Short mmCIF file of C-alpha atoms and ligand atoms in Angstrom, two decimals:
data_model
loop_
_atom_site.label_atom_id
_atom_site.label_comp_id
_atom_site.label_asym_id
_atom_site.label_seq_id
_atom_site.Cartn_x
_atom_site.Cartn_y
_atom_site.Cartn_z
CA MET H 1 112.71 136.65 37.10
CA ALA H 2 110.59 135.11 39.55
CA GLY H 3 113.22 131.86 39.42
CA TYR H 4 112.34 129.28 42.36
CA LEU H 5 109.91 131.16 43.73
CA GLU H 6 107.79 131.89 41.05
CA GLY H 7 104.22 131.58 41.49
CA ILE H 8 104.55 131.80 45.23
CA ARG H 9 103.67 134.15 47.34
CA SER H 10 105.46 135.26 50.26
CA ILE H 11 104.24 135.98 54.02
CA LYS H 12 104.68 139.90 53.33
CA ASP H 13 101.95 139.55 50.64
CA LEU H 14 99.22 137.88 52.13
CA PRO H 15 96.12 139.22 54.20
CA ILE H 16 97.23 138.34 57.68
CA ASP H 17 95.87 141.35 59.77
CA ASN H 18 93.96 140.94 62.03
CA GLN H 19 93.07 136.51 60.64
CA ARG H 20 93.57 134.21 61.75
CA LEU H 21 97.41 132.16 60.69
CA PHE H 22 98.13 129.14 60.37
CA LEU H 23 101.44 128.80 60.21
CA ARG H 24 104.13 125.81 59.78
CA VAL H 25 107.19 125.87 61.69
CA ASP H 26 110.65 123.63 62.39
CA PHE H 27 110.32 123.47 66.04
CA ASN H 28 111.40 120.10 65.59
CA VAL H 29 113.42 120.33 68.19
CA PRO H 30 115.65 117.92 69.89
CA LEU H 31 114.93 117.13 73.58
CA GLU H 32 116.77 116.46 76.92
CA ASP H 33 115.68 116.07 80.30
CA GLY H 34 112.88 117.49 79.01
CA LYS H 35 114.20 121.00 78.19
CA VAL H 36 115.10 122.30 74.99
CA ALA H 37 118.96 121.14 74.27
CA ASP H 38 119.20 123.70 70.90
CA ASP H 39 116.62 126.26 70.44
CA THR H 40 118.60 127.06 66.91
CA ARG H 41 114.94 126.14 65.29
CA ILE H 42 112.80 127.86 67.78
CA ARG H 43 114.88 130.82 67.31
CA GLU H 44 115.55 130.76 63.26
CA ALA H 45 111.36 130.80 63.01
CA LEU H 46 111.95 134.00 65.59
CA PRO H 47 111.78 137.11 62.33
CA THR H 48 108.26 135.13 60.60
CA ILE H 49 106.56 134.79 63.83
CA ARG H 50 107.31 138.77 65.07
CA HIS H 51 106.30 140.04 62.20
CA ALA H 52 103.37 137.99 62.22
CA MET H 53 102.19 139.40 65.44
CA GLU H 54 103.97 142.97 63.90
CA ARG H 55 101.08 142.54 60.93
CA GLY H 56 98.11 141.51 64.07
CA ALA H 57 97.86 137.86 62.97
CA LYS H 58 96.58 135.33 65.48
CA VAL H 59 99.40 133.62 65.71
CA ILE H 60 98.79 129.49 65.59
CA LEU H 61 102.25 127.77 65.21
CA ALA H 62 102.26 124.04 64.36
CA SER H 63 104.89 121.43 64.38
CA HIS H 64 105.63 117.67 65.38
CA LEU H 65 108.41 116.75 67.81
CA GLY H 66 109.92 113.30 67.32
CA ARG H 67 108.87 110.68 65.44
CA PRO H 68 105.59 108.88 68.65
CA LYS H 69 103.51 106.68 68.82
CA GLY H 70 100.37 108.21 69.81
CA PRO H 71 100.18 110.95 72.80
CA ASP H 72 103.35 111.24 74.21
CA ALA H 73 103.60 114.08 77.08
CA ALA H 74 107.53 113.78 76.61
CA LEU H 75 107.32 115.13 72.72
CA SER H 76 104.75 117.06 74.83
CA MET H 77 104.67 120.61 72.02
CA GLU H 78 104.89 122.51 76.03
CA ILE H 79 108.37 121.63 77.05
CA VAL H 80 108.69 124.18 73.40
CA GLY H 81 106.19 126.16 74.22
CA ALA H 82 107.77 127.44 77.19
CA ARG H 83 110.55 128.33 75.14
CA LEU H 84 108.85 130.27 72.90
CA ALA H 85 107.30 131.81 75.94
CA GLU H 86 110.81 132.93 76.91
CA LEU H 87 112.36 133.85 73.32
CA LEU H 88 109.43 136.38 72.49
CA ASP H 89 109.21 137.30 75.85
CA ALA H 90 105.01 136.82 75.53
CA GLU H 91 102.40 133.95 76.38
CA VAL H 92 102.65 131.25 74.52
CA HIS H 93 99.20 128.39 74.57
CA VAL H 94 99.37 125.07 74.17
CA PRO H 95 96.33 123.28 73.84
CA GLU H 96 96.47 119.61 74.62
CA ASP H 97 95.31 118.44 71.23
CA CYS H 98 96.08 119.95 67.38
CA ILE H 99 92.48 119.62 66.36
CA GLY H 100 88.77 119.37 67.82
CA ASP H 101 87.53 122.12 70.61
CA ALA H 102 90.48 122.30 73.06
CA ALA H 103 92.55 123.90 69.91
CA LYS H 104 88.64 125.45 68.50
CA LYS H 105 88.51 126.96 71.95
CA VAL H 106 92.27 128.61 72.72
CA VAL H 107 92.07 129.68 68.70
CA LEU H 108 89.19 131.47 69.66
CA ASP H 109 90.86 133.21 72.19
CA LEU H 110 93.21 135.16 71.17
CA ARG H 111 93.75 138.64 69.94
CA ALA H 112 95.79 140.07 67.60
CA GLY H 113 99.22 139.72 67.70
CA GLN H 114 98.33 136.70 70.09
CA VAL H 115 100.22 132.55 69.72
CA CYS H 116 99.30 129.85 69.70
CA LEU H 117 101.68 126.49 70.00
CA LEU H 118 99.45 123.31 68.90
CA GLU H 119 100.56 120.36 70.59
CA ASN H 120 102.37 117.60 69.00
CA LEU H 121 101.08 116.67 64.77
CA ARG H 122 102.47 113.37 65.00
CA PHE H 123 100.18 112.17 68.32
CA HIS H 124 97.67 111.98 64.78
CA ALA H 125 98.42 108.98 62.33
CA GLU H 126 97.21 110.82 60.08
CA GLU H 127 99.77 113.17 59.78
CA GLU H 128 102.18 111.30 57.94
CA GLN H 129 99.49 109.90 56.45
CA ASN H 130 98.45 113.17 54.65
CA ASP H 131 94.64 112.25 55.19
CA GLU H 132 92.77 114.73 54.01
CA GLY H 133 90.30 114.77 57.28
CA PHE H 134 93.04 116.45 59.40
CA ALA H 135 94.03 118.76 57.20
CA LYS H 136 90.26 120.00 56.92
CA GLU H 137 89.96 119.82 60.28
CA LEU H 138 93.61 121.37 60.89
CA ALA H 139 92.59 123.81 57.85
CA ARG H 140 89.42 124.97 59.93
CA LEU H 141 91.20 126.58 62.83
CA ALA H 142 92.66 129.07 60.11
CA ASP H 143 91.89 131.86 57.06
CA VAL H 144 95.61 131.79 56.03
CA TYR H 145 98.49 129.45 55.81
CA VAL H 146 101.55 129.40 55.82
CA ASP H 147 104.70 127.43 56.03
CA ASP H 148 108.15 128.54 56.86
CA ALA H 149 108.99 124.20 57.83
CA PHE H 150 111.97 123.98 55.30
CA GLY H 151 112.79 120.24 56.81
CA ALA H 152 109.70 118.95 56.47
CA VAL H 153 109.34 120.51 52.54
CA HIS H 154 109.56 116.48 50.75
CA ARG H 155 107.31 115.53 52.74
CA ALA H 156 104.01 114.86 51.88
CA HIS H 157 102.61 114.99 55.31
CA ALA H 158 98.47 116.88 56.46
CA SER H 159 100.77 120.04 58.15
CA VAL H 160 102.84 120.66 54.50
CA HIS H 161 101.04 119.02 51.70
CA ALA H 162 97.36 118.65 52.41
CA ILE H 163 96.77 121.31 53.77
CA ALA H 164 98.30 123.74 51.81
CA ARG H 165 95.46 123.39 49.09
CA LEU H 166 92.53 123.96 51.66
CA PHE H 167 93.90 127.74 51.04
CA ARG H 168 93.37 130.76 48.73
CA ASP H 169 95.67 132.74 50.54
CA ARG H 170 98.65 130.27 51.17
CA GLY H 171 102.02 131.41 50.78
CA CYS H 172 105.65 131.51 53.03
CA GLY H 173 107.28 132.96 55.52
CA PHE H 174 111.04 134.07 55.34
CA LEU H 175 113.19 130.67 56.44
CA LEU H 176 111.22 129.10 53.14
CA GLU H 177 112.12 131.75 51.19
CA ARG H 178 115.34 132.20 51.65
CA GLU H 179 116.00 128.39 51.09
CA ILE H 180 114.06 128.23 47.85
CA GLU H 181 115.63 131.42 46.31
CA ALA H 182 118.80 130.11 46.99
CA LEU H 183 119.21 126.83 46.44
CA GLY H 184 116.51 126.89 43.63
CA LYS H 185 119.04 129.40 42.40
CA LEU H 186 121.30 126.20 41.75
CA VAL H 187 118.97 123.98 40.51
CA LEU H 188 116.98 126.53 37.70
CA GLY H 189 120.62 127.07 36.63
CA ALA H 190 123.87 127.74 38.35
CA GLU H 191 126.29 130.83 37.77
CA LYS H 192 129.11 128.66 36.26
CA PRO H 193 132.14 127.88 36.29
CA TYR H 194 129.77 126.11 39.20
CA VAL H 195 131.85 123.73 41.82
CA ALA H 196 130.40 120.91 44.19
CA VAL H 197 131.69 119.76 46.79
CA LEU H 198 131.02 116.28 48.41
CA GLY H 199 132.22 114.13 51.62
CA GLY H 200 130.83 113.12 55.07
CA ALA H 201 130.02 109.59 55.59
CA LYS H 202 128.52 107.48 52.86
CA VAL H 203 128.75 107.10 49.12
CA SER H 204 125.00 105.36 49.39
CA ASP H 205 123.34 108.61 50.90
CA LYS H 206 124.66 110.22 47.99
CA ILE H 207 124.18 109.24 44.76
CA ALA H 208 121.04 110.82 43.77
CA VAL H 209 122.94 114.16 44.37
CA VAL H 210 126.73 113.26 42.43
CA GLU H 211 124.76 111.66 39.35
CA ALA H 212 122.65 114.97 40.01
CA LEU H 213 125.48 117.44 40.43
CA LEU H 214 127.58 115.09 37.31
CA THR H 215 125.09 117.46 35.24
CA GLN H 216 125.85 120.59 36.44
CA VAL H 217 129.14 120.88 37.69
CA ASP H 218 133.20 121.97 36.49
CA ALA H 219 134.65 120.02 38.74
CA LEU H 220 133.62 118.12 41.40
CA LEU H 221 135.29 117.58 45.59
CA ILE H 222 135.35 114.57 46.77
CA GLY H 223 136.56 114.47 49.84
CA GLY H 224 135.02 112.86 53.55
CA ALA H 225 134.83 109.05 53.75
CA MET H 226 133.34 108.68 51.17
CA ALA H 227 136.31 109.23 49.23
CA ASN H 228 137.52 106.07 50.23
CA THR H 229 135.19 104.30 48.88
CA PHE H 230 136.78 106.85 45.16
CA LEU H 231 140.24 105.74 46.32
CA ALA H 232 139.21 102.52 46.49
CA ALA H 233 137.97 102.16 43.28
CA ILE H 234 140.63 103.52 41.50
CA GLY H 235 143.02 101.20 42.99
CA LYS H 236 144.61 103.23 45.83
CA ASP H 237 144.46 100.90 48.77
CA VAL H 238 143.23 102.71 51.67
CA LYS H 239 143.85 99.28 53.88
CA ALA H 240 142.08 99.94 57.32
CA SER H 241 139.13 102.78 55.72
CA ARG H 242 136.01 102.94 55.92
CA VAL H 243 134.99 102.11 51.88
CA GLU H 244 131.90 101.11 51.25
CA ALA H 245 132.90 97.36 49.57
CA ASP H 246 129.27 97.77 47.67
CA LYS H 247 129.67 100.76 45.95
CA LEU H 248 132.92 100.34 44.01
CA ALA H 249 131.25 100.26 41.35
CA LEU H 250 129.49 102.35 41.38
CA ALA H 251 131.80 104.50 42.06
CA ARG H 252 134.37 103.48 39.10
CA SER H 253 130.83 103.99 36.94
CA ILE H 254 131.32 107.95 38.28
CA VAL H 255 134.45 108.56 37.36
CA ASP H 256 134.04 107.13 34.14
CA LYS H 257 130.95 109.80 33.65
CA ALA H 258 133.07 112.54 35.63
CA HIS H 259 135.57 111.78 32.72
CA SER H 260 132.75 111.96 29.03
CA ARG H 261 131.52 114.81 30.27
CA ARG H 262 134.29 117.15 31.16
CA VAL H 263 133.85 117.54 34.87
CA GLU H 264 137.09 117.64 36.50
CA LEU H 265 136.74 114.62 39.13
CA LEU H 266 139.24 115.77 42.36
CA LEU H 267 139.61 113.02 44.76
CA PRO H 268 142.16 113.98 47.83
CA THR H 269 145.83 113.21 46.82
CA ASP H 270 147.22 113.02 50.90
CA ALA H 271 145.01 112.48 54.10
CA VAL H 272 145.66 112.48 58.30
CA VAL H 273 145.02 109.20 58.98
CA ALA H 274 145.54 107.06 62.68
CA ALA H 275 144.67 103.74 63.75
CA GLY H 276 141.20 104.61 64.43
CA VAL H 277 138.34 107.10 65.36
CA GLY H 278 139.30 107.54 68.57
CA ALA H 279 143.01 108.48 68.28
CA SER H 280 143.80 111.91 69.47
CA SER H 281 146.37 112.79 66.59
CA GLY H 282 146.29 111.65 63.33
CA ALA H 283 150.02 111.33 60.96
CA VAL H 284 150.11 112.74 57.51
CA VAL H 285 150.54 110.73 54.68
CA ASP H 286 150.11 110.47 50.22
CA VAL H 287 147.33 107.48 49.94
CA THR H 288 148.92 106.15 47.69
CA ALA H 289 151.37 105.14 51.58
CA VAL H 290 148.37 104.78 53.59
CA PRO H 291 150.26 101.79 56.66
CA ASP H 292 149.08 99.27 57.61
CA GLY H 293 146.25 98.76 59.56
CA MET H 294 146.14 102.65 59.57
CA MET H 295 142.54 103.80 58.51
CA ILE H 296 141.77 107.27 56.63
CA LEU H 297 140.02 110.51 58.42
CA ASP H 298 140.69 113.26 56.62
CA ILE H 299 141.87 115.20 53.75
CA GLY H 300 145.72 116.44 54.10
CA PRO H 301 146.81 119.58 53.70
CA ARG H 302 147.96 119.35 49.99
CA SER H 303 144.40 118.37 49.07
CA VAL H 304 143.21 121.43 51.28
CA GLU H 305 145.68 123.92 49.12
CA THR H 306 144.17 121.88 45.35
CA PHE H 307 140.52 121.80 46.08
CA SER H 308 140.46 125.26 47.01
CA LYS H 309 142.73 126.63 44.16
CA ARG H 310 139.32 125.04 42.71
CA PHE H 311 137.37 127.46 43.88
CA VAL H 312 139.86 130.87 42.70
CA GLY H 313 137.04 132.10 39.10
CA ALA H 314 133.97 130.47 40.53
CA LYS H 315 130.82 131.47 40.08
CA THR H 316 129.34 129.32 41.82
CA VAL H 317 130.43 126.76 45.26
CA PHE H 318 128.06 123.89 46.72
CA TRP H 319 128.95 121.91 49.63
CA ASN H 320 127.28 118.50 50.98
CA GLY H 321 129.54 116.77 53.52
CA PRO H 322 132.50 117.37 55.86
CA MET H 323 135.79 116.64 54.51
CA GLY H 324 136.85 114.24 57.72
CA LEU H 325 136.22 113.83 61.42
CA PHE H 326 135.35 117.22 62.03
CA GLU H 327 134.60 116.76 65.40
CA ARG H 328 137.09 115.74 66.27
CA PRO H 329 140.24 118.41 66.62
CA ALA H 330 143.13 116.17 65.28
CA PHE H 331 140.84 115.67 62.24
CA ALA H 332 139.10 118.79 61.06
CA ASN H 333 141.70 120.70 59.09
CA GLY H 334 140.43 119.38 55.99
CA THR H 335 136.89 120.48 56.72
CA PHE H 336 137.68 123.87 58.41
CA GLY H 337 140.46 124.66 55.93
CA LEU H 338 138.09 124.33 52.62
CA ALA H 339 135.77 126.91 54.26
CA LYS H 340 137.82 128.77 55.18
CA ALA H 341 138.54 129.36 51.20
CA MET H 342 135.30 128.48 50.41
CA ALA H 343 133.78 131.65 52.09
CA GLU H 344 136.21 133.64 51.23
CA SER H 345 135.81 132.93 47.17
CA GLY H 346 133.87 135.17 46.29
CA ALA H 347 131.48 132.96 44.42
CA PHE H 348 127.64 132.41 44.78
CA THR H 349 128.37 129.26 47.76
CA VAL H 350 125.78 127.15 49.31
CA VAL H 351 126.47 124.85 52.76
CA GLY H 352 123.39 121.95 52.45
CA GLY H 353 122.89 118.86 55.04
CA GLY H 354 122.33 119.04 58.34
CA ASP H 355 126.61 117.86 60.15
CA SER H 356 127.85 119.53 56.67
CA ALA H 357 126.29 123.36 58.70
CA ALA H 358 127.59 122.57 62.21
CA ALA H 359 131.07 122.14 60.97
CA VAL H 360 130.69 125.29 59.06
CA HIS H 361 129.44 126.61 62.27
CA ALA H 362 132.13 125.06 64.11
CA ALA H 363 135.11 126.32 61.27
CA GLY H 364 134.87 130.16 63.35
CA GLY H 365 135.63 133.18 62.73
CA ASP H 366 133.27 134.41 60.23
CA ILE H 367 133.00 131.67 57.66
CA ALA H 368 129.18 131.11 58.66
CA LYS H 369 128.52 134.75 58.36
CA GLN H 370 130.55 134.85 55.06
CA MET H 371 128.79 131.73 53.42
CA SER H 372 125.71 132.74 50.36
CA HIS H 373 123.45 130.99 52.27
CA ILE H 374 123.64 127.93 54.82
CA SER H 375 120.97 125.07 54.34
CA THR H 376 119.03 124.48 57.59
CA GLY H 377 116.90 121.73 56.36
CA GLY H 378 119.68 118.13 55.05
CA GLY H 379 117.35 116.45 53.27
CA ALA H 380 115.52 118.49 51.35
CA SER H 381 118.48 120.80 50.77
CA LEU H 382 119.40 117.24 48.62
CA GLU H 383 117.20 116.44 47.39
CA LEU H 384 116.12 120.50 45.90
CA ILE H 385 119.33 119.60 44.87
CA GLU H 386 118.47 116.68 43.19
CA GLY H 387 116.51 118.12 41.11
CA LYS H 388 112.65 117.11 43.08
CA ARG H 389 109.82 118.45 43.47
CA LEU H 390 109.17 119.08 46.42
CA PRO H 391 105.36 118.75 48.09
CA GLY H 392 105.58 121.72 50.31
CA ILE H 393 106.94 123.53 48.12
CA GLU H 394 104.58 122.21 44.89
CA VAL H 395 101.08 122.77 46.45
CA LEU H 396 102.07 126.44 48.19
CA ARG H 397 102.07 127.54 44.28
CA SER H 398 99.18 129.65 42.72
CA ALA H 399 97.93 127.48 39.79
CA ALA H 400 98.63 124.69 41.83
CA GLU H 401 95.54 123.11 43.38
P1 LIG T 1 126.23 116.25 56.29
O1 LIG T 1 125.06 116.23 57.24
O2 LIG T 1 126.30 117.40 55.56
O3 LIG T 1 124.45 115.53 54.69
P2 LIG T 1 127.34 113.22 56.16
O4 LIG T 1 125.83 112.63 57.86
O5 LIG T 1 126.92 112.51 54.86
O6 LIG T 1 126.94 114.90 55.51
O7 LIG T 1 128.32 113.07 56.80
C1 LIG T 1 128.97 113.27 59.18
C2 LIG T 1 129.35 113.06 58.77
O8 LIG T 1 130.58 111.87 57.86
C3 LIG T 1 130.81 113.46 60.11
O9 LIG T 1 130.01 113.21 61.72
C4 LIG T 1 131.83 112.73 59.70
O10 LIG T 1 132.64 112.73 61.55
C5 LIG T 1 131.78 111.19 59.11
N1 LIG T 1 133.08 112.02 58.10
C6 LIG T 1 133.23 112.57 57.24
N2 LIG T 1 134.93 111.76 56.52
C7 LIG T 1 134.27 111.15 57.67
C8 LIG T 1 135.83 110.27 57.93
N3 LIG T 1 137.46 110.09 56.41
N4 LIG T 1 136.13 109.17 58.20
C9 LIG T 1 134.68 109.00 59.24
N5 LIG T 1 134.46 110.10 59.20
C10 LIG T 1 133.95 110.44 58.67
MG1 LIG T 2 124.80 113.56 58.44
#
């Protein structure tokens, strides 16, 4: 069974040899002092880029970078191109614009196996407008289209949506393929028992995900600041903890829904508390006994144990949202402890969300390696889990026009 990838061709199966390949990547990297501060996203795209080079494609890379209002030297792809050239140990030409004569000339000069990187797509407002004319200008540069930018597929933008339909030969790169395959398994019917862990900053960020998961999972474990609102909703006094007062009714309705669907919903029973987010240490207390003036900044050891037990025998585990303020060592044990238990569970394990992915890497040891899949796209992975059809994925299917 092809699963969620049905109808989507892999770069492996596309005729890219000696052809001009438009390769949409996610090079939206953090910059600092005019340099790439974290090149993870560039390195993650290397296998697809190298594959294309080895097959003798003329590789035309394209991405957005930041949120420019128009051409802006501080957000020029030159910065990214310089780092890419080092990583590839190859020349990377960056034309001064992503369309028009400058781009055409650089592409014309490309030989098989060579790479160029188009200037920031968002220097043109038409990119975010999914403009047909702009998409045609981009498409004119190439013969084959491949998308490997999972972080952008939930957006109907010209370089991920309008452009793809203009190519008969279109498909996905290795990164996107792995994302669609792993997350698609969850969406199309995860193997049961299916346990989901949700945490992170806010309930309001995750309402749609919670609602969707409630129809699929056997157990839902809730931690992080998000759990505060649930604890308050069921009558616990969480004192100075961050609570979304306008989401109490919603939290109560989620608890009720879980009950009527026979989804086991677990909340923390103990917590690590401190006087504020700047504290360098915390105290473990029962959630029924949070001292005055204190706030919950992590789930406690008993909760880690209870939550971890739910992974035993589970066939699928999905996790989004840290269990606490894991960026500070005093409040990282809940997140790291649960990550370890999840990694060792033997289930098909998927982690989604920017901070969650960072937390799993920060947890150390082999934990990140032991996960079945760590998604690179925050917004895109959550929208997939919600059951949404993402424009940048659907347009790649051969039946789509
Ligand atoms: P993701 O990016 O994985 O979707 P979120 O953005 O929803 O995750 O939430 C991550 C943030 O939530 C982290 O910065 C973490 O410190 C914070 N957080 C989690 N639990 C708490 C808590 N109890 N108190 C304060 N911050 C918390
Ligand atoms: Mg986040």
